[in-house]
PDB file of C-alpha atoms in Angstrom:
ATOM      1  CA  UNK A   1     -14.883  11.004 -13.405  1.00 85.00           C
ATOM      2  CA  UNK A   2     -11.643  10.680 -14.851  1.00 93.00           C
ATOM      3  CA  UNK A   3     -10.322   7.113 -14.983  1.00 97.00           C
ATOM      4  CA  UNK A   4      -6.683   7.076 -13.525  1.00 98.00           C
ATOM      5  CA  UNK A   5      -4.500   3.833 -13.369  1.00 98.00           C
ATOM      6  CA  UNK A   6      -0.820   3.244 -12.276  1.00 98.00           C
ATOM      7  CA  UNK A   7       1.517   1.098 -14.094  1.00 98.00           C
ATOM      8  CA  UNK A   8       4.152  -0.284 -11.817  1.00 98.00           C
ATOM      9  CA  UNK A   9       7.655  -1.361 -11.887  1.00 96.00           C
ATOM     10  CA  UNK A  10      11.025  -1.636 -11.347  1.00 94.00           C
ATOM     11  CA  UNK A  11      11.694  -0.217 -15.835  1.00 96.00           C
ATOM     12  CA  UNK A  12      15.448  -1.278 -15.240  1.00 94.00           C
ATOM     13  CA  UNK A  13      15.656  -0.425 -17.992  1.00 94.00           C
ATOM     14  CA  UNK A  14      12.142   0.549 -19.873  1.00 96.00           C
ATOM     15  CA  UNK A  15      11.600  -2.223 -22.644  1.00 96.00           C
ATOM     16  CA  UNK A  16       9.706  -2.463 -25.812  1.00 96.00           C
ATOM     17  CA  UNK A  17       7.677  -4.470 -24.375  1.00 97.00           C
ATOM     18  CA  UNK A  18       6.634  -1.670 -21.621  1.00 97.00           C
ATOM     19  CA  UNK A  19       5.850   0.538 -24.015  1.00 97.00           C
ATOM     20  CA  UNK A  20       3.525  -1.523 -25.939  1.00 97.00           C
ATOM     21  CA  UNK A  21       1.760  -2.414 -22.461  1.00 98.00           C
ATOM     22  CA  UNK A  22       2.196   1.382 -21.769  1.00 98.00           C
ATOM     23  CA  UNK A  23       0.623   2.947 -24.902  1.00 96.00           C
ATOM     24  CA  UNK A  24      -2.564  -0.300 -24.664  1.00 97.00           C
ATOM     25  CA  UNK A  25      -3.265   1.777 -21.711  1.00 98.00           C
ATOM     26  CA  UNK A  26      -3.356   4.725 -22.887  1.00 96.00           C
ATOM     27  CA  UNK A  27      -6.366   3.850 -25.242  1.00 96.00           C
ATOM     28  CA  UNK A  28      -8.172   2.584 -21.905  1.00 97.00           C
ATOM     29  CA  UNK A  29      -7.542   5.301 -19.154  1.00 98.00           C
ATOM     30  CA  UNK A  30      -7.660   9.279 -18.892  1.00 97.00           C
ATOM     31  CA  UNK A  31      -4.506   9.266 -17.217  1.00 98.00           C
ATOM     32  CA  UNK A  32      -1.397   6.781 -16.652  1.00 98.00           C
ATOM     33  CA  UNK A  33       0.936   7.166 -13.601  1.00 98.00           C
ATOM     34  CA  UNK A  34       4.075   5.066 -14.867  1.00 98.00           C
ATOM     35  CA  UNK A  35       5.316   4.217 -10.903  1.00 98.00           C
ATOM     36  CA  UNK A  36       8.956   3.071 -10.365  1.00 97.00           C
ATOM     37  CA  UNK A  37       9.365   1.402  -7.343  1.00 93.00           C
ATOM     38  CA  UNK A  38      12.140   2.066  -5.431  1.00 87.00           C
ATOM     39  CA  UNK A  39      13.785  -1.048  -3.627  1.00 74.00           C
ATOM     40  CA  UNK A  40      17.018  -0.300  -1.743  1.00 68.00           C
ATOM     41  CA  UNK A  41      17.424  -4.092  -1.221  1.00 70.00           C
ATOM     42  CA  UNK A  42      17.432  -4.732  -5.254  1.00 73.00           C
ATOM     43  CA  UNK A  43      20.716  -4.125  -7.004  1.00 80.00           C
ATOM     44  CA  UNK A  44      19.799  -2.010 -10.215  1.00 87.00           C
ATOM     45  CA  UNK A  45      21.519  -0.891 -13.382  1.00 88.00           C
ATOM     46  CA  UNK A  46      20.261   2.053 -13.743  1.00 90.00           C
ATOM     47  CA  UNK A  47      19.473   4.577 -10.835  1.00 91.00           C
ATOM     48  CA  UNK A  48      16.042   5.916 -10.015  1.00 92.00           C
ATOM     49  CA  UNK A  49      17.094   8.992 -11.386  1.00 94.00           C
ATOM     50  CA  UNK A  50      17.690   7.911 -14.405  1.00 93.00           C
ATOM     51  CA  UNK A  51      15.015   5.734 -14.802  1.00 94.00           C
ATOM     52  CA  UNK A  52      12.833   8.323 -14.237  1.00 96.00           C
ATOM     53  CA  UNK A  53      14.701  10.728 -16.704  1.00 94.00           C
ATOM     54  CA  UNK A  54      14.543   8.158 -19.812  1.00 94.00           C
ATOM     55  CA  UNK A  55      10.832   7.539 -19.253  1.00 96.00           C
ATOM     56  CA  UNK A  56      10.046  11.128 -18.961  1.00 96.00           C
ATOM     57  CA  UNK A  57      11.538  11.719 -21.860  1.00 93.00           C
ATOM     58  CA  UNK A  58       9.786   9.412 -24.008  1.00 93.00           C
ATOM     59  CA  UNK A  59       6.976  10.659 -22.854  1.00 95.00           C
ATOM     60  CA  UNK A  60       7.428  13.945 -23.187  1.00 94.00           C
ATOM     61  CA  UNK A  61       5.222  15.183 -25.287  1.00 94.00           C
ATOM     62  CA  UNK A  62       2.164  13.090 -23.877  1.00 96.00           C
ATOM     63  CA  UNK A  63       0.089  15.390 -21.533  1.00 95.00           C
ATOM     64  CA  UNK A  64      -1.838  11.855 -19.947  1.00 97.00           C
ATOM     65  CA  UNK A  65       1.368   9.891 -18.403  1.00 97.00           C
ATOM     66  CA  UNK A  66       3.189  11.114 -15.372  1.00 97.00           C
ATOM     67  CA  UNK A  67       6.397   9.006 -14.280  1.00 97.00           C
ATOM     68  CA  UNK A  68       6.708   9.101 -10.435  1.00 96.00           C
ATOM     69  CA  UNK A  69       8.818   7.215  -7.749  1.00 96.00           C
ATOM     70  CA  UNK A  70       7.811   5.449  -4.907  1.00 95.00           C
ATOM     71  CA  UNK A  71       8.859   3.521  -1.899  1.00 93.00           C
ATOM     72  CA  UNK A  72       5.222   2.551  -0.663  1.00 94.00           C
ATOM     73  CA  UNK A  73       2.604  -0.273  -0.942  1.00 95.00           C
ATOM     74  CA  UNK A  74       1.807   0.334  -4.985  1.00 96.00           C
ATOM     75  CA  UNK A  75      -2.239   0.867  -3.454  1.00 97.00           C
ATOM     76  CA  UNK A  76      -0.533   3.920  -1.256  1.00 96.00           C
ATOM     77  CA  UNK A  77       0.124   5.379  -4.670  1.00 96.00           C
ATOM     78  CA  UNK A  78      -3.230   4.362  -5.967  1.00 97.00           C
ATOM     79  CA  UNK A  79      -5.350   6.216  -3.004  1.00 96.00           C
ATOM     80  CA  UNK A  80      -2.613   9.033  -3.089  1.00 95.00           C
ATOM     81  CA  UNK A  81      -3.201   9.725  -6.808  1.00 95.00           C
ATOM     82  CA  UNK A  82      -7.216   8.728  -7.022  1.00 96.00           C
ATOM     83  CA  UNK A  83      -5.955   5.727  -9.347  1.00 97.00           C
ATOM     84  CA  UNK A  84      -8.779   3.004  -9.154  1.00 97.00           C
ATOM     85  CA  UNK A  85      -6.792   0.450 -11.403  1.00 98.00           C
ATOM     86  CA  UNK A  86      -3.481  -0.845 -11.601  1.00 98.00           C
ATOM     87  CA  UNK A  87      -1.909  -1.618 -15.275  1.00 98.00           C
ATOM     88  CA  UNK A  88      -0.098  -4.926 -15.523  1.00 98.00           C
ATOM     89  CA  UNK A  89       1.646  -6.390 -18.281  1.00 97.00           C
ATOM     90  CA  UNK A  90       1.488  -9.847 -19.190  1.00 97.00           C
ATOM     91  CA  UNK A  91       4.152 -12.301 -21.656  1.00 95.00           C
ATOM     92  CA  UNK A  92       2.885 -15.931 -20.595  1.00 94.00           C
ATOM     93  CA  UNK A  93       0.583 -17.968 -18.225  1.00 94.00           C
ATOM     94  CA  UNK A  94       4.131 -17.594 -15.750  1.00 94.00           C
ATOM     95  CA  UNK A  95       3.445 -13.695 -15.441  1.00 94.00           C
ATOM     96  CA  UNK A  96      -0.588 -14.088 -14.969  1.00 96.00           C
ATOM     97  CA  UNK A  97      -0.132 -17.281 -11.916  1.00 96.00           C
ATOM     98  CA  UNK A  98       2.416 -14.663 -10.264  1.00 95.00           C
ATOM     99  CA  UNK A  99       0.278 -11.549 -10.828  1.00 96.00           C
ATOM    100  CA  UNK A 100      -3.304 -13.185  -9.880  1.00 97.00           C
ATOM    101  CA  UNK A 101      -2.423 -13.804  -5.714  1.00 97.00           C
ATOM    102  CA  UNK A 102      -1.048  -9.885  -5.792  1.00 97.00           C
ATOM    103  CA  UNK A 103      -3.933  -8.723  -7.824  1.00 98.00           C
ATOM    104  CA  UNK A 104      -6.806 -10.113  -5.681  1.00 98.00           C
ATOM    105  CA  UNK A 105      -4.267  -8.911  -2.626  1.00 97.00           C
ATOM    106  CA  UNK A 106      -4.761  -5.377  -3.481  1.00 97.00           C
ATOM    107  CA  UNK A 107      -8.255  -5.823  -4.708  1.00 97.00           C
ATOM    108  CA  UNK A 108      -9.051  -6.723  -1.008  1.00 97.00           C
ATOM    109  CA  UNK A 109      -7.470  -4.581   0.821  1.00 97.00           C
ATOM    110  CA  UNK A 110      -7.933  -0.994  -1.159  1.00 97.00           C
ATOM    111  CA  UNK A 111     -10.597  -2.043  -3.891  1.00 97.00           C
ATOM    112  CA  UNK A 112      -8.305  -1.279  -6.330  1.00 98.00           C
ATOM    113  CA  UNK A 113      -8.691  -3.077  -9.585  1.00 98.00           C
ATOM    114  CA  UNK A 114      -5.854  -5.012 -11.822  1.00 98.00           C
ATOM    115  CA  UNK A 115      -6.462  -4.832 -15.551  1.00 98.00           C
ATOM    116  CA  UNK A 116      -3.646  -6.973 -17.674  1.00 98.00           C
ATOM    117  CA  UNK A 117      -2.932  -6.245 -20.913  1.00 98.00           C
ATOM    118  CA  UNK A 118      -0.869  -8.863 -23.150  1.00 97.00           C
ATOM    119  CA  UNK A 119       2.425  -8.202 -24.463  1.00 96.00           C
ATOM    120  CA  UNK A 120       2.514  -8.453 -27.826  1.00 96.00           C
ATOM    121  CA  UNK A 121       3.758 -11.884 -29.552  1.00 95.00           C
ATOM    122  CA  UNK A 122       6.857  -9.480 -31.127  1.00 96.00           C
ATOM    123  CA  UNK A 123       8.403  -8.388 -27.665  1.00 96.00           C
ATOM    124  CA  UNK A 124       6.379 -11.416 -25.141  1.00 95.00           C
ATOM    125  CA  UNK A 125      10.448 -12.382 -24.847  1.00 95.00           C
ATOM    126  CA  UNK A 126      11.775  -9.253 -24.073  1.00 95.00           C
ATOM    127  CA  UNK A 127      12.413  -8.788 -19.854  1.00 94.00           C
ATOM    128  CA  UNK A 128      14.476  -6.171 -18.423  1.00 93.00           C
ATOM    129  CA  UNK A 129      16.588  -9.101 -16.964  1.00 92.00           C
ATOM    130  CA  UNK A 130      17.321 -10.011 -20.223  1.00 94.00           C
ATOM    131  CA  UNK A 131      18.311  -6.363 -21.491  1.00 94.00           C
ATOM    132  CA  UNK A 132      19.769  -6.186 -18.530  1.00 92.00           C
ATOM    133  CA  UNK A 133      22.518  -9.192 -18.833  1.00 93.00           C
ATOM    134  CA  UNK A 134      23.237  -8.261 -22.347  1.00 94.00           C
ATOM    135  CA  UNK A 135      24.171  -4.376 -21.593  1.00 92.00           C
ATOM    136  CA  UNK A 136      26.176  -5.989 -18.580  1.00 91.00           C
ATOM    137  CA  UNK A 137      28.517  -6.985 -21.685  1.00 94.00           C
ATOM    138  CA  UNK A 138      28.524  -4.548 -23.821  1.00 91.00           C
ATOM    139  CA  UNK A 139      25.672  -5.629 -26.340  1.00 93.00           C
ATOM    140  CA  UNK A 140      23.494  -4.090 -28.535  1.00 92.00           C
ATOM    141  CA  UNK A 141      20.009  -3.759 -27.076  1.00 94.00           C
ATOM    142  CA  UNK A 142      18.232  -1.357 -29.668  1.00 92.00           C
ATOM    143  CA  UNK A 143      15.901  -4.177 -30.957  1.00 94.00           C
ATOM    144  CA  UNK A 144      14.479  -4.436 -27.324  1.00 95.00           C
ATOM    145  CA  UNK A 145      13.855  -0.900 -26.125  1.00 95.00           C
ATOM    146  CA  UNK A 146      13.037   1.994 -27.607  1.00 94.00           C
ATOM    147  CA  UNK A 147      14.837   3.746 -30.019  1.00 87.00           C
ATOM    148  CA  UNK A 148      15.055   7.175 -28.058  1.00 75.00           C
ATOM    149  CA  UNK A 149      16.295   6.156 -24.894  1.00 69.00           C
ATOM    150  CA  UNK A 150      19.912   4.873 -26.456  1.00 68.00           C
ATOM    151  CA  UNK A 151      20.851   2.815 -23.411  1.00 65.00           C
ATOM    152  CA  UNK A 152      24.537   2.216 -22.860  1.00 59.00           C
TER     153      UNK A 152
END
């Protein structure tokens, strides 16, 4: 049975930090479905569209990751793809007391498993919001995402 998971999020933009989380799951599932959620309510910087371009592109060349979009409960996805686990990144004890209640949430009602990974140390500070403020003014973010996706 192959062992599917979805990693979910907004990826606006698609951090070091993602990646690292990203390519940890790789090494523990068959198959990753990166998921961007679509929220019409959140102001982005970067469209779906594009967010879905710059991922796909970095992944290119990796038969096991598929980047969809999706404006459902992230467990729709799950049962709609045959994912039994959910991927979730963690930087600090902040991210794991915010992801627990949501984790045994979906546990309950779709038996669908949350396995975190840690960041690692190097990019723990990184956050889109972060990446985001500095692009907002014109900064150089190439120590935060990566390399090939030349965000401007």
């Amino acid at each position: 049975m192959e062992r599917i998971a979805v990693f979910p999020g907004s990826f606006d933009p698609f951090t070091l930090g993602h990646k690292a989380v990203l390519d940890s799951a790789l090494s523990l599932f068959d198959k990753v479905i990166v998921a961007i959620g679509v929220n019409s309510s959140k102001k982005s910087l970067f469209s779906v569209e594009e967010r879905l371009a710059y991922i796909s592109k970095l992944y290119s060349n990796n038969s096991n990751i598929s980047v969809k979009t999706y404006n459902t409960l992230t467990v729709d996805l799950c049962r709609e793809w045959n994912a039994k686990y959910i991927v979730r990144g963690l930087r600090s004890s902040a991210d794991f007391k915010y992801e627990q209640p949501i984790a045994q949430t979906n546990r309950q009602i779709a038996g669908v498993e949350t396995v975190f990974l840690m960041t690692p140390p190097e990019y723990s500070h990184i956050s889109s919001s972060i990446v985001r403020e500095l692009l907002s003014y014109g900064a150089d973010v190439s120590a935060f995402v990566p390399k090939s996706l030349n965000y401007k």
